[in-house]
């Protein structure tokens, strides 16, 4: 019964109904709540952020609901920098770091509190709990987050009245908070960049969450193999739904739109329509990841022969990509340049493309000119964490131009894509797309493949599929 809805069936609220609705409710305050296990880690992250901006007020909103159509909204997903620094996942919140004289900061979290039962907002307002579900009280949020919490409805006024220190805010998340502060766009971008930089190296708690995400993803891929015959009888949508079921059962959702690309759709990097046929004899490129309840996501790809056996040509392409991934993964170790794994994989694919006669050699020249990119298209990986493309606003010198450190988690995902309309390759190659992607944790002495539970080589994939089919 949202306020102001046109064509509503009720024209108003009688005094008697209002009085009835305000009475007879039990006290549901939750006592004895435990502090979230992430809270001490979030406190350490805030200290690191504080050290970067002494004497400055920092505002990190969680974000607001976004309209999908008319009065229907998308499922809420908070800003990853807010989640990382607070451990909270509520909408309409904000983390504020207030500067102290000693150069440090006091942190507090603005939250949308529970609705009072003394007025009609709890059952008629835009955020009415009776419609949208119970929220934490401010006292409950303080216990769980280990942070002082305030009513976010006071935040614009509080921030507008704040003085004595320059303010930075992450823009594009909460217009009301953005309008309340005086800040500079360039300096605000530096705050957003710092929040990305601080996610490059995962702490021990984050690593556990990423393992959970990958393990659930492995089970989701196994589910898909078990239901391939039903996908053949329907479409790629069956594959999408099968994986989504696992993601919702064990996590928050999928970490990104699942790519369930059969046949020539496998040549489309971000195919998410997932409405095409699934035909024996074709390949299925499945790129999907489960997002945990704490919003950490996996990102894994396997390319599978739909009938369980690669054709000789499919295996030729698959083996080239597998060898490229092996070369890339071997380059993932502490102290290595971030770009090393990408270059190793791309150089290998350039050699194969020259051997096949699809680009002009020698291979080193082809690589230097980037000629292989007609068929490899994308980079060979990216950071992974709270976002599928995590740390996207990090400084280049800390990310793509930086070096790998223990605790970083990244994908290695070379691919070859021969478009169905590409006249530079023989017809039998057209429409073949292969990508293999795994999630790697950089360790003290090399790396760990978190997604090693899924077979990678062509022989192992065929054996795995035959075993599940049996």
Short mmCIF file of C-alpha atoms in Angstrom, two decimals:
data_model
loop_
_atom_site.label_atom_id
_atom_site.label_comp_id
_atom_site.label_asym_id
_atom_site.label_seq_id
_atom_site.Cartn_x
_atom_site.Cartn_y
_atom_site.Cartn_z
CA UNK A 1 0.00 0.00 0.00
CA UNK A 2 2.65 2.52 -1.05
CA UNK A 3 1.81 6.17 -0.53
CA UNK A 4 0.80 8.12 -3.59
CA UNK A 5 0.13 5.16 -5.85
CA UNK A 6 -2.23 6.13 -8.62
CA UNK A 7 -5.18 3.81 -9.21
CA UNK A 8 -4.99 2.41 -5.69
CA UNK A 9 -8.13 0.73 -4.42
CA UNK A 10 -8.21 2.71 -1.18
CA UNK A 11 -8.70 6.45 -1.19
CA UNK A 12 -7.44 7.08 2.32
CA UNK A 13 -6.93 5.83 5.88
CA UNK A 14 -9.62 6.29 8.48
CA UNK A 15 -8.63 7.39 11.96
CA UNK A 16 -10.02 4.12 13.27
CA UNK A 17 -7.86 2.03 10.90
CA UNK A 18 -4.79 4.09 11.78
CA UNK A 19 -5.43 3.54 15.49
CA UNK A 20 -6.00 -0.18 14.94
CA UNK A 21 -2.77 -0.58 12.99
CA UNK A 22 -0.71 1.14 15.71
CA UNK A 23 -1.68 -1.21 18.50
CA UNK A 24 -1.15 -4.83 19.46
CA UNK A 25 2.41 -5.38 18.25
CA UNK A 26 4.94 -7.45 20.20
CA UNK A 27 8.41 -6.17 21.04
CA UNK A 28 10.73 -7.97 18.61
CA UNK A 29 14.02 -6.38 19.63
CA UNK A 30 16.75 -9.01 19.35
CA UNK A 31 19.03 -9.33 22.35
CA UNK A 32 22.26 -11.23 22.80
CA UNK A 33 23.32 -10.85 19.17
CA UNK A 34 26.89 -11.78 18.40
CA UNK A 35 29.34 -9.51 16.67
CA UNK A 36 29.82 -10.47 13.05
CA UNK A 37 33.01 -12.46 12.49
CA UNK A 38 34.01 -9.98 9.80
CA UNK A 39 33.85 -7.00 12.20
CA UNK A 40 37.48 -7.08 13.42
CA UNK A 41 38.73 -7.42 9.85
CA UNK A 42 36.60 -4.47 8.74
CA UNK A 43 38.07 -2.43 11.61
CA UNK A 44 41.60 -3.13 10.34
CA UNK A 45 40.55 -2.09 6.84
CA UNK A 46 39.13 1.18 8.19
CA UNK A 47 42.42 1.90 9.95
CA UNK A 48 44.26 1.45 6.66
CA UNK A 49 41.83 3.82 4.94
CA UNK A 50 42.10 6.33 7.78
CA UNK A 51 45.89 6.45 7.43
CA UNK A 52 45.54 7.52 3.79
CA UNK A 53 43.36 10.57 4.52
CA UNK A 54 44.35 12.19 7.85
CA UNK A 55 42.27 15.22 8.78
CA UNK A 56 39.56 14.52 6.19
CA UNK A 57 35.97 13.44 6.56
CA UNK A 58 35.16 10.35 4.47
CA UNK A 59 31.63 9.37 3.43
CA UNK A 60 31.01 5.94 1.87
CA UNK A 61 27.32 5.30 1.05
CA UNK A 62 25.87 1.84 0.59
CA UNK A 63 23.50 3.01 -2.15
CA UNK A 64 19.76 3.10 -2.72
CA UNK A 65 17.19 0.90 -4.41
CA UNK A 66 17.08 1.28 -8.19
CA UNK A 67 13.85 1.19 -10.19
CA UNK A 68 13.55 -1.70 -12.63
CA UNK A 69 10.17 -0.64 -14.01
CA UNK A 70 7.45 1.63 -12.61
CA UNK A 71 7.31 0.78 -8.87
CA UNK A 72 9.31 -2.45 -9.13
CA UNK A 73 12.94 -2.27 -7.99
CA UNK A 74 15.99 -4.40 -8.64
CA UNK A 75 17.24 -6.61 -5.85
CA UNK A 76 19.51 -4.38 -3.79
CA UNK A 77 23.28 -4.89 -3.97
CA UNK A 78 25.36 -2.48 -1.82
CA UNK A 79 28.48 -0.71 -2.99
CA UNK A 80 31.42 -3.04 -2.50
CA UNK A 81 33.61 -0.41 -0.85
CA UNK A 82 30.94 0.10 1.80
CA UNK A 83 30.67 -3.65 2.42
CA UNK A 84 34.44 -4.02 2.68
CA UNK A 85 34.83 -1.20 5.18
CA UNK A 86 31.78 -1.89 7.35
CA UNK A 87 30.78 -5.54 6.93
CA UNK A 88 27.22 -4.26 6.46
CA UNK A 89 24.96 -5.02 3.52
CA UNK A 90 21.94 -2.80 4.23
CA UNK A 91 20.50 -0.34 1.74
CA UNK A 92 20.37 3.41 2.33
CA UNK A 93 23.30 3.32 4.74
CA UNK A 94 26.56 5.22 4.92
CA UNK A 95 29.87 4.76 6.68
CA UNK A 96 31.40 8.02 7.90
CA UNK A 97 34.98 8.42 9.09
CA UNK A 98 35.14 11.60 11.15
CA UNK A 99 38.68 13.01 11.55
CA UNK A 100 40.24 13.37 15.01
CA UNK A 101 42.89 15.85 16.10
CA UNK A 102 45.49 13.07 16.32
CA UNK A 103 45.16 12.30 12.61
CA UNK A 104 43.00 9.22 13.03
CA UNK A 105 39.27 8.85 12.57
CA UNK A 106 36.17 7.89 14.50
CA UNK A 107 33.93 5.65 12.44
CA UNK A 108 30.18 5.41 12.64
CA UNK A 109 27.53 3.91 10.43
CA UNK A 110 24.31 5.57 9.35
CA UNK A 111 21.48 3.06 9.03
CA UNK A 112 17.80 3.12 8.17
CA UNK A 113 16.31 2.19 11.56
CA UNK A 114 13.25 0.13 12.31
CA UNK A 115 9.89 1.78 11.79
CA UNK A 116 8.08 3.11 14.81
CA UNK A 117 4.60 1.76 15.50
CA UNK A 118 3.49 5.21 16.67
CA UNK A 119 2.65 6.43 13.15
CA UNK A 120 1.56 4.91 9.84
CA UNK A 121 4.99 4.79 8.18
CA UNK A 122 5.60 1.16 9.13
CA UNK A 123 2.75 0.01 6.89
CA UNK A 124 2.29 2.80 4.33
CA UNK A 125 5.71 4.35 3.74
CA UNK A 126 8.04 3.78 0.78
CA UNK A 127 10.31 1.71 3.02
CA UNK A 128 7.54 0.23 5.17
CA UNK A 129 8.70 -2.79 7.14
CA UNK A 130 5.31 -4.46 6.89
CA UNK A 131 5.78 -4.52 3.12
CA UNK A 132 9.52 -5.03 2.78
CA UNK A 133 10.55 -6.99 5.85
CA UNK A 134 12.07 -6.34 9.23
CA UNK A 135 15.25 -4.28 9.48
CA UNK A 136 17.78 -4.21 12.27
CA UNK A 137 17.31 -1.67 14.98
CA UNK A 138 20.21 0.73 15.49
CA UNK A 139 21.11 -1.06 18.72
CA UNK A 140 21.14 -4.42 16.93
CA UNK A 141 23.30 -3.02 14.13
CA UNK A 142 25.80 -1.63 16.64
CA UNK A 143 26.18 -5.05 18.25
CA UNK A 144 26.63 -6.89 14.96
CA UNK A 145 28.91 -4.39 13.21
CA UNK A 146 30.90 -3.21 16.21
CA UNK A 147 30.24 0.38 15.14
CA UNK A 148 28.22 3.25 16.59
CA UNK A 149 25.09 3.55 14.42
CA UNK A 150 22.91 6.59 13.73
CA UNK A 151 19.63 7.26 11.96
CA UNK A 152 20.41 7.81 8.27
CA UNK A 153 17.44 10.14 7.94
CA UNK A 154 19.52 12.65 9.91
CA UNK A 155 22.59 12.17 7.73
CA UNK A 156 22.01 14.92 5.13
CA UNK A 157 21.45 17.48 7.88
CA UNK A 158 24.41 16.22 9.91
CA UNK A 159 26.77 16.29 6.95
CA UNK A 160 25.58 19.70 5.77
CA UNK A 161 26.26 21.10 9.24
CA UNK A 162 29.66 19.41 9.63
CA UNK A 163 32.64 21.72 9.53
CA UNK A 164 36.33 21.88 10.35
CA UNK A 165 37.53 19.34 7.81
CA UNK A 166 37.37 18.79 4.06
CA UNK A 167 34.98 16.04 2.98
CA UNK A 168 35.31 13.30 0.40
CA UNK A 169 32.35 11.15 -0.70
CA UNK A 170 32.00 8.24 -3.12
CA UNK A 171 29.78 9.66 -5.81
CA UNK A 172 26.93 8.14 -7.77
CA UNK A 173 25.47 6.10 -4.90
CA UNK A 174 23.21 8.35 -2.81
CA UNK A 175 22.05 11.70 -4.26
CA UNK A 176 20.75 13.02 -0.94
CA UNK A 177 24.10 12.54 0.79
CA UNK A 178 26.02 13.86 -2.19
CA UNK A 179 23.91 17.02 -2.19
CA UNK A 180 24.58 17.56 1.51
CA UNK A 181 28.37 17.79 1.26
CA UNK A 182 30.81 20.14 -0.39
CA UNK A 183 33.49 18.13 -2.13
CA UNK A 184 35.61 18.04 -5.27
CA UNK A 185 35.06 15.44 -7.95
CA UNK A 186 38.75 14.71 -8.45
CA UNK A 187 39.37 14.26 -4.73
CA UNK A 188 36.28 12.07 -4.43
CA UNK A 189 37.65 9.87 -7.21
CA UNK A 190 40.83 9.45 -5.16
CA UNK A 191 38.75 8.07 -2.30
CA UNK A 192 37.05 5.60 -4.61
CA UNK A 193 40.44 4.59 -5.97
CA UNK A 194 41.83 4.03 -2.48
CA UNK A 195 38.88 1.79 -1.62
CA UNK A 196 39.74 -0.33 -4.67
CA UNK A 197 43.45 -0.37 -3.82
CA UNK A 198 42.70 -1.67 -0.34
CA UNK A 199 40.84 -4.68 -1.76
CA UNK A 200 43.76 -5.89 -3.88
CA UNK A 201 45.18 -8.11 -1.13
CA UNK A 202 42.58 -10.27 0.60
CA UNK A 203 42.75 -10.92 4.32
CA UNK A 204 42.28 -14.35 5.86
CA UNK A 205 38.53 -13.91 6.33
CA UNK A 206 38.04 -12.89 2.69
CA UNK A 207 40.00 -15.90 1.47
CA UNK A 208 37.64 -18.21 3.36
CA UNK A 209 34.65 -16.51 1.73
CA UNK A 210 36.15 -16.87 -1.73
CA UNK A 211 36.74 -20.56 -1.09
CA UNK A 212 33.07 -20.90 -0.19
CA UNK A 213 32.09 -19.11 -3.41
CA UNK A 214 34.28 -21.36 -5.53
CA UNK A 215 33.16 -24.55 -3.82
CA UNK A 216 29.51 -23.69 -4.40
CA UNK A 217 30.35 -22.85 -8.00
CA UNK A 218 31.94 -26.25 -8.50
CA UNK A 219 28.71 -27.84 -7.29
CA UNK A 220 26.74 -25.59 -9.64
CA UNK A 221 28.78 -26.74 -12.63
CA UNK A 222 28.23 -30.34 -11.55
CA UNK A 223 24.50 -29.68 -11.40
CA UNK A 224 24.58 -28.39 -14.99
CA UNK A 225 26.36 -31.48 -16.29
CA UNK A 226 23.74 -33.64 -14.64
CA UNK A 227 20.96 -31.75 -16.41
CA UNK A 228 22.47 -31.29 -19.86
CA UNK A 229 19.95 -33.67 -21.41
CA UNK A 230 17.13 -31.44 -20.17
CA UNK A 231 18.91 -28.40 -21.63
CA UNK A 232 19.11 -30.20 -24.99
CA UNK A 233 15.37 -30.70 -24.77
CA UNK A 234 14.77 -27.02 -23.97
CA UNK A 235 17.43 -24.29 -24.29
CA UNK A 236 20.31 -22.46 -22.65
CA UNK A 237 17.73 -21.14 -20.17
CA UNK A 238 17.67 -24.55 -18.48
CA UNK A 239 21.40 -24.26 -17.84
CA UNK A 240 21.03 -20.74 -16.49
CA UNK A 241 18.22 -21.80 -14.17
CA UNK A 242 20.07 -24.87 -12.98
CA UNK A 243 23.13 -22.89 -11.93
CA UNK A 244 21.00 -20.10 -10.45
CA UNK A 245 19.22 -22.59 -8.21
CA UNK A 246 22.54 -23.60 -6.65
CA UNK A 247 23.57 -19.96 -6.26
CA UNK A 248 20.37 -19.09 -4.42
CA UNK A 249 20.43 -22.22 -2.28
CA UNK A 250 23.99 -21.76 -1.04
CA UNK A 251 24.66 -18.05 -1.50
CA UNK A 252 23.12 -14.67 -2.10
CA UNK A 253 22.80 -15.07 -5.86
CA UNK A 254 25.01 -15.31 -8.91
CA UNK A 255 27.93 -12.91 -8.82
CA UNK A 256 27.21 -11.71 -12.36
CA UNK A 257 24.98 -12.63 -15.27
CA UNK A 258 25.71 -16.26 -16.11
CA UNK A 259 27.05 -16.91 -19.62
CA UNK A 260 25.43 -20.15 -20.85
CA UNK A 261 26.62 -20.07 -24.43
CA UNK A 262 26.03 -23.08 -26.68
CA UNK A 263 27.19 -23.42 -30.25
CA UNK A 264 28.15 -20.18 -31.96
CA UNK A 265 27.00 -18.18 -28.93
CA UNK A 266 30.28 -19.30 -27.31
CA UNK A 267 32.05 -16.76 -29.54
CA UNK A 268 30.18 -13.89 -27.85
CA UNK A 269 32.22 -12.77 -24.83
CA UNK A 270 29.29 -11.64 -22.70
CA UNK A 271 26.38 -13.69 -24.01
CA UNK A 272 23.70 -13.46 -21.30
CA UNK A 273 20.46 -13.78 -23.28
CA UNK A 274 20.83 -17.54 -22.79
CA UNK A 275 17.89 -18.33 -25.06
CA UNK A 276 19.54 -20.44 -27.75
CA UNK A 277 19.37 -24.15 -28.52
CA UNK A 278 21.69 -26.71 -26.92
CA UNK A 279 22.69 -29.22 -29.60
CA UNK A 280 24.73 -32.41 -29.33
CA UNK A 281 27.95 -32.00 -31.32
CA UNK A 282 28.32 -28.35 -30.28
CA UNK A 283 30.29 -26.88 -27.39
CA UNK A 284 28.81 -25.24 -24.30
CA UNK A 285 30.79 -22.37 -22.79
CA UNK A 286 29.59 -21.91 -19.22
CA UNK A 287 30.97 -18.86 -17.37
CA UNK A 288 29.31 -18.53 -13.96
CA UNK A 289 29.99 -17.85 -10.30
CA UNK A 290 28.14 -18.12 -7.00
CA UNK A 291 28.11 -15.02 -4.80
CA UNK A 292 28.22 -15.81 -1.09
CA UNK A 293 25.85 -14.30 1.47
CA UNK A 294 28.69 -11.89 2.28
CA UNK A 295 28.88 -10.92 -1.43
CA UNK A 296 32.20 -12.49 -2.44
CA UNK A 297 31.99 -14.11 -5.86
CA UNK A 298 33.67 -16.87 -7.82
CA UNK A 299 34.23 -16.60 -11.58
CA UNK A 300 34.84 -19.89 -13.38
CA UNK A 301 34.52 -20.98 -17.01
CA UNK A 302 34.50 -24.41 -18.57
CA UNK A 303 33.90 -25.28 -22.21
CA UNK A 304 32.15 -28.62 -22.52
CA UNK A 305 31.23 -30.91 -25.43
CA UNK A 306 27.46 -31.14 -25.13
CA UNK A 307 27.38 -34.81 -26.11
CA UNK A 308 30.36 -35.60 -23.88
CA UNK A 309 33.09 -35.94 -26.53
CA UNK A 310 35.15 -33.28 -28.31
CA UNK A 311 35.41 -33.52 -32.08
CA UNK A 312 39.02 -33.55 -33.37
CA UNK A 313 38.80 -29.87 -34.35
CA UNK A 314 37.15 -28.84 -31.09
CA UNK A 315 39.90 -30.66 -29.21
CA UNK A 316 42.57 -28.87 -31.26
CA UNK A 317 41.19 -25.49 -30.21
CA UNK A 318 40.56 -26.62 -26.65
CA UNK A 319 44.09 -27.97 -26.22
CA UNK A 320 45.58 -24.70 -27.46
CA UNK A 321 43.58 -22.76 -24.87
CA UNK A 322 44.43 -25.27 -22.15
CA UNK A 323 48.15 -24.99 -22.92
CA UNK A 324 47.87 -21.19 -22.89
CA UNK A 325 46.17 -21.31 -19.50
CA UNK A 326 48.90 -23.60 -18.18
CA UNK A 327 51.50 -21.07 -19.35
CA UNK A 328 49.58 -18.21 -17.75
CA UNK A 329 49.04 -19.99 -14.46
CA UNK A 330 52.74 -20.86 -14.22
CA UNK A 331 53.46 -17.11 -14.21
CA UNK A 332 51.26 -16.42 -11.18
CA UNK A 333 53.56 -16.07 -8.18
CA UNK A 334 54.58 -13.38 -5.70
CA UNK A 335 56.92 -10.77 -7.12
CA UNK A 336 55.88 -11.44 -10.71
CA UNK A 337 54.55 -8.55 -12.74
CA UNK A 338 50.76 -8.62 -12.90
CA UNK A 339 50.95 -8.63 -16.70
CA UNK A 340 53.17 -11.73 -16.86
CA UNK A 341 50.35 -14.29 -16.84
CA UNK A 342 48.48 -12.41 -19.54
CA UNK A 343 51.54 -12.14 -21.76
CA UNK A 344 52.49 -15.80 -21.32
CA UNK A 345 49.04 -17.00 -22.34
CA UNK A 346 48.69 -14.57 -25.24
CA UNK A 347 52.12 -15.42 -26.63
CA UNK A 348 51.22 -19.09 -26.68
CA UNK A 349 47.98 -18.41 -28.55
CA UNK A 350 49.81 -16.18 -31.03
CA UNK A 351 52.12 -19.09 -31.83
CA UNK A 352 49.17 -21.42 -32.47
CA UNK A 353 47.36 -18.88 -34.64
CA UNK A 354 50.47 -18.40 -36.77
CA UNK A 355 50.90 -22.18 -37.07
CA UNK A 356 47.31 -22.51 -38.25
CA UNK A 357 47.84 -19.75 -40.81
CA UNK A 358 45.21 -17.37 -39.38
CA UNK A 359 47.61 -14.49 -38.68
CA UNK A 360 50.91 -13.57 -40.31
CA UNK A 361 54.07 -14.53 -38.45
CA UNK A 362 56.57 -14.74 -37.07
CA UNK A 363 54.72 -15.21 -33.77
CA UNK A 364 56.75 -12.60 -31.88
CA UNK A 365 55.89 -9.98 -34.48
CA UNK A 366 52.24 -11.01 -34.42
CA UNK A 367 52.17 -10.68 -30.64
CA UNK A 368 53.91 -7.30 -30.66
CA UNK A 369 51.30 -6.03 -33.13
CA UNK A 370 48.45 -7.61 -31.17
CA UNK A 371 47.24 -9.57 -34.20
CA UNK A 372 46.13 -12.48 -32.02
CA UNK A 373 43.47 -10.24 -30.48
CA UNK A 374 41.17 -10.81 -33.46
CA UNK A 375 40.66 -14.29 -32.00
CA UNK A 376 41.51 -13.87 -28.29
CA UNK A 377 39.55 -10.61 -27.88
CA UNK A 378 39.95 -9.93 -24.16
CA UNK A 379 42.66 -9.76 -21.53
CA UNK A 380 43.59 -13.01 -19.82
CA UNK A 381 42.21 -12.27 -16.36
CA UNK A 382 41.35 -9.81 -13.63
CA UNK A 383 41.21 -9.39 -9.87
CA UNK A 384 38.39 -11.14 -8.05
CA UNK A 385 36.60 -10.51 -4.76
CA UNK A 386 33.53 -8.52 -3.79
CA UNK A 387 33.14 -7.66 -7.48
CA UNK A 388 33.66 -10.11 -10.30
CA UNK A 389 36.03 -7.50 -11.76
CA UNK A 390 37.27 -6.45 -8.36
CA UNK A 391 39.35 -3.35 -7.59
CA UNK A 392 38.26 -1.79 -10.88
CA UNK A 393 39.09 1.76 -9.71
CA UNK A 394 42.52 0.90 -8.32
CA UNK A 395 45.54 2.85 -9.50
CA UNK A 396 47.26 1.36 -12.53
CA UNK A 397 50.57 1.23 -10.69
CA UNK A 398 48.96 -0.89 -7.98
CA UNK A 399 47.04 -3.16 -10.36
CA UNK A 400 47.88 -3.77 -14.04
CA UNK A 401 51.33 -2.17 -13.75
CA UNK A 402 52.00 -3.63 -10.30
CA UNK A 403 53.36 -6.90 -8.97
CA UNK A 404 51.57 -9.87 -7.47
CA UNK A 405 51.51 -10.27 -3.69
CA UNK A 406 50.39 -13.14 -1.46
CA UNK A 407 46.68 -12.77 -0.77
CA UNK A 408 45.74 -11.48 -4.18
CA UNK A 409 43.04 -13.48 -5.98
CA UNK A 410 42.75 -13.32 -9.74
CA UNK A 411 41.35 -15.20 -12.71
CA UNK A 412 43.36 -16.75 -15.54
CA UNK A 413 41.03 -17.16 -18.52
CA UNK A 414 42.50 -17.35 -22.02
CA UNK A 415 40.16 -18.05 -24.89
CA UNK A 416 39.87 -18.43 -28.64
CA UNK A 417 36.80 -17.25 -30.52
CA UNK A 418 36.19 -17.91 -34.21
CA UNK A 419 33.19 -15.85 -35.21
CA UNK A 420 30.52 -17.50 -37.37
CA UNK A 421 30.93 -14.80 -40.04
CA UNK A 422 34.75 -14.67 -40.06
CA UNK A 423 35.84 -15.34 -43.62
CA UNK A 424 39.55 -15.41 -42.68
CA UNK A 425 39.25 -18.91 -41.22
CA UNK A 426 37.97 -22.14 -42.79
CA UNK A 427 34.26 -22.71 -42.43
CA UNK A 428 34.64 -25.67 -40.07
CA UNK A 429 36.36 -23.39 -37.53
CA UNK A 430 33.64 -20.75 -37.58
CA UNK A 431 31.34 -20.69 -34.58
CA UNK A 432 33.83 -22.40 -32.22
CA UNK A 433 34.48 -20.58 -28.95
CA UNK A 434 36.59 -21.92 -26.09
CA UNK A 435 37.47 -20.34 -22.76
CA UNK A 436 38.92 -21.97 -19.64
CA UNK A 437 38.93 -19.88 -16.46
CA UNK A 438 40.11 -20.58 -12.95
CA UNK A 439 40.40 -18.56 -9.74
CA UNK A 440 43.93 -18.40 -8.33
CA UNK A 441 45.09 -17.31 -4.89
CA UNK A 442 48.65 -15.96 -4.83
CA UNK A 443 50.55 -17.72 -2.01
CA UNK A 444 53.94 -17.17 -0.41
CA UNK A 445 55.63 -19.57 -2.82
CA UNK A 446 53.41 -19.56 -5.90
CA UNK A 447 49.66 -19.95 -6.24
CA UNK A 448 46.73 -22.17 -5.35
CA UNK A 449 44.03 -22.94 -7.88
CA UNK A 450 40.86 -22.50 -5.82
CA UNK A 451 38.72 -24.01 -8.60
CA UNK A 452 40.87 -27.10 -9.13
CA UNK A 453 37.83 -29.20 -8.20
CA UNK A 454 36.64 -28.81 -11.80
CA UNK A 455 38.50 -30.80 -14.48
CA UNK A 456 40.42 -28.76 -17.05
CA UNK A 457 42.17 -30.95 -19.63
CA UNK A 458 40.14 -32.32 -22.53
CA UNK A 459 40.60 -35.92 -21.37
CA UNK A 460 39.60 -35.10 -17.81
CA UNK A 461 36.54 -33.14 -18.96
CA UNK A 462 35.34 -36.06 -21.09
CA UNK A 463 35.91 -38.54 -18.24
CA UNK A 464 34.10 -36.26 -15.78
CA UNK A 465 31.10 -35.84 -18.06
CA UNK A 466 30.90 -39.59 -18.75
CA UNK A 467 31.03 -40.33 -15.03
CA UNK A 468 28.24 -37.87 -14.24
CA UNK A 469 26.12 -39.12 -17.14
CA UNK A 470 26.56 -42.67 -15.89
#
